[in-house]
Amino acid sequence: MSEVALLQIIGMCVIGVGILVLLFIKGMFLRVLGFVAMVLGAFSLIALSVPQMASLPPAVETFDLASVKSPDDLASIGQKIFFSKGQCALCHSIGPSESARCPDLNGIGAKLAPEFLYESLTQPQAYIYLDFRHDGVPKEYPAQMPHIDQDPIGLSKQEIYSVIAFLQKMSGEPISIKVEDIMEADQKTTDSLKMAAVASPLKSQMQNLADR
């Protein structure tokens, strides 16, 4: 028996007890309790009759290198990352917005070189954009841009390149990020991990020898 079915039976029993109290008990206080029991039981049955839906966390977009065949594939992946894992849309707008907490990204892919975009994403404090949406002296935006290649966002180089490809396509600019660049970045990352795995035990052995 499911948990919902068990709760429905309990609710029906509560209603039955309430009806019996109203029919056979003359004491006013007990009759009030019986009526309250009937109402609560009825509400419980109504609530349990509503279909229950499981609340699942949003799917995490992963960078599938094997699916990248063209720059448009990069831009498609970058768009998904922009609105999900990258959390870019939480602060940035695409088009004018008075409520945006960071600069408007509309047309940004046509205005800035991909190298500058990469630096802005990984070293956001290298150049501070000011807010000109109001009269008077421009000021900094209220939200501080995080390093998206570090925790808690932690985008890989491939994911950052794909976001840049999306920004370029969104701006009507030809996508300058090549699939070969993604492959090369992935290979460099793999080589770095292999070197780190080899260097770690060697470093430990050298440290042990030095301590003797």
mmCIF file with all atom_site columns, N, CA and C in Angstrom, residues 47-55:
data_model
loop_
_atom_site.group_PDB
_atom_site.id
_atom_site.type_symbol
_atom_site.label_atom_id
_atom_site.label_alt_id
_atom_site.label_comp_id
_atom_site.label_asym_id
_atom_site.label_entity_id
_atom_site.label_seq_id
_atom_site.pdbx_PDB_ins_code
_atom_site.Cartn_x
_atom_site.Cartn_y
_atom_site.Cartn_z
_atom_site.occupancy
_atom_site.B_iso_or_equiv
_atom_site.pdbx_formal_charge
_atom_site.auth_seq_id
_atom_site.auth_comp_id
_atom_site.auth_asym_id
_atom_site.auth_atom_id
_atom_site.pdbx_PDB_model_num
ATOM 1  N N  . ALA A 1 47 ? -6.755 17.306 -0.642 1.00 0.00 ? 47 ALA A N  1
ATOM 2  C CA . ALA A 1 47 ? -5.339 17.564 -0.924 1.00 0.00 ? 47 ALA A CA 1
ATOM 3  C C  . ALA A 1 47 ? -4.651 16.330 -1.487 1.00 0.00 ? 47 ALA A C  1
ATOM 4  N N  . LEU A 1 48 ? -4.998 15.146 -0.950 1.00 0.00 ? 48 LEU A N  1
ATOM 5  C CA . LEU A 1 48 ? -4.362 13.913 -1.414 1.00 0.00 ? 48 LEU A CA 1
ATOM 6  C C  . LEU A 1 48 ? -4.853 13.484 -2.787 1.00 0.00 ? 48 LEU A C  1
ATOM 7  N N  . SER A 1 49 ? -6.019 13.997 -3.204 1.00 0.00 ? 49 SER A N  1
ATOM 8  C CA . SER A 1 49 ? -6.541 13.636 -4.527 1.00 0.00 ? 49 SER A CA 1
ATOM 9  C C  . SER A 1 49 ? -5.855 14.397 -5.652 1.00 0.00 ? 49 SER A C  1
ATOM 10 N N  . VAL A 1 50 ? -5.134 15.476 -5.313 1.00 0.00 ? 50 VAL A N  1
ATOM 11 C CA . VAL A 1 50 ? -4.399 16.239 -6.326 1.00 0.00 ? 50 VAL A CA 1
ATOM 12 C C  . VAL A 1 50 ? -3.166 15.446 -6.740 1.00 0.00 ? 50 VAL A C  1
ATOM 13 N N  . PRO A 1 51 ? -2.939 15.246 -8.037 1.00 0.00 ? 51 PRO A N  1
ATOM 14 C CA . PRO A 1 51 ? -1.755 14.479 -8.475 1.00 0.00 ? 51 PRO A CA 1
ATOM 15 C C  . PRO A 1 51 ? -0.466 15.098 -7.959 1.00 0.00 ? 51 PRO A C  1
ATOM 16 N N  . GLN A 1 52 ? 0.391  14.253 -7.424 1.00 0.00 ? 52 GLN A N  1
ATOM 17 C CA . GLN A 1 52 ? 1.663  14.716 -6.888 1.00 0.00 ? 52 GLN A CA 1
ATOM 18 C C  . GLN A 1 52 ? 2.734  14.666 -7.975 1.00 0.00 ? 52 GLN A C  1
ATOM 19 N N  . MET A 1 53 ? 3.506  15.750 -8.077 1.00 0.00 ? 53 MET A N  1
ATOM 20 C CA . MET A 1 53 ? 4.579  15.822 -9.069 1.00 0.00 ? 53 MET A CA 1
ATOM 21 C C  . MET A 1 53 ? 5.921  15.918 -8.359 1.00 0.00 ? 53 MET A C  1
ATOM 22 N N  . ALA A 1 54 ? 6.848  15.100 -8.779 1.00 0.00 ? 54 ALA A N  1
ATOM 23 C CA . ALA A 1 54 ? 8.183  15.124 -8.176 1.00 0.00 ? 54 ALA A CA 1
ATOM 24 C C  . ALA A 1 54 ? 8.929  16.369 -8.616 1.00 0.00 ? 54 ALA A C  1
ATOM 25 N N  . SER A 1 55 ? 9.544  17.041 -7.670 1.00 0.00 ? 55 SER A N  1
ATOM 26 C CA . SER A 1 55 ? 10.335 18.240 -7.966 1.00 0.00 ? 55 SER A CA 1
ATOM 27 C C  . SER A 1 55 ? 11.781 17.818 -8.186 1.00 0.00 ? 55 SER A C  1
#
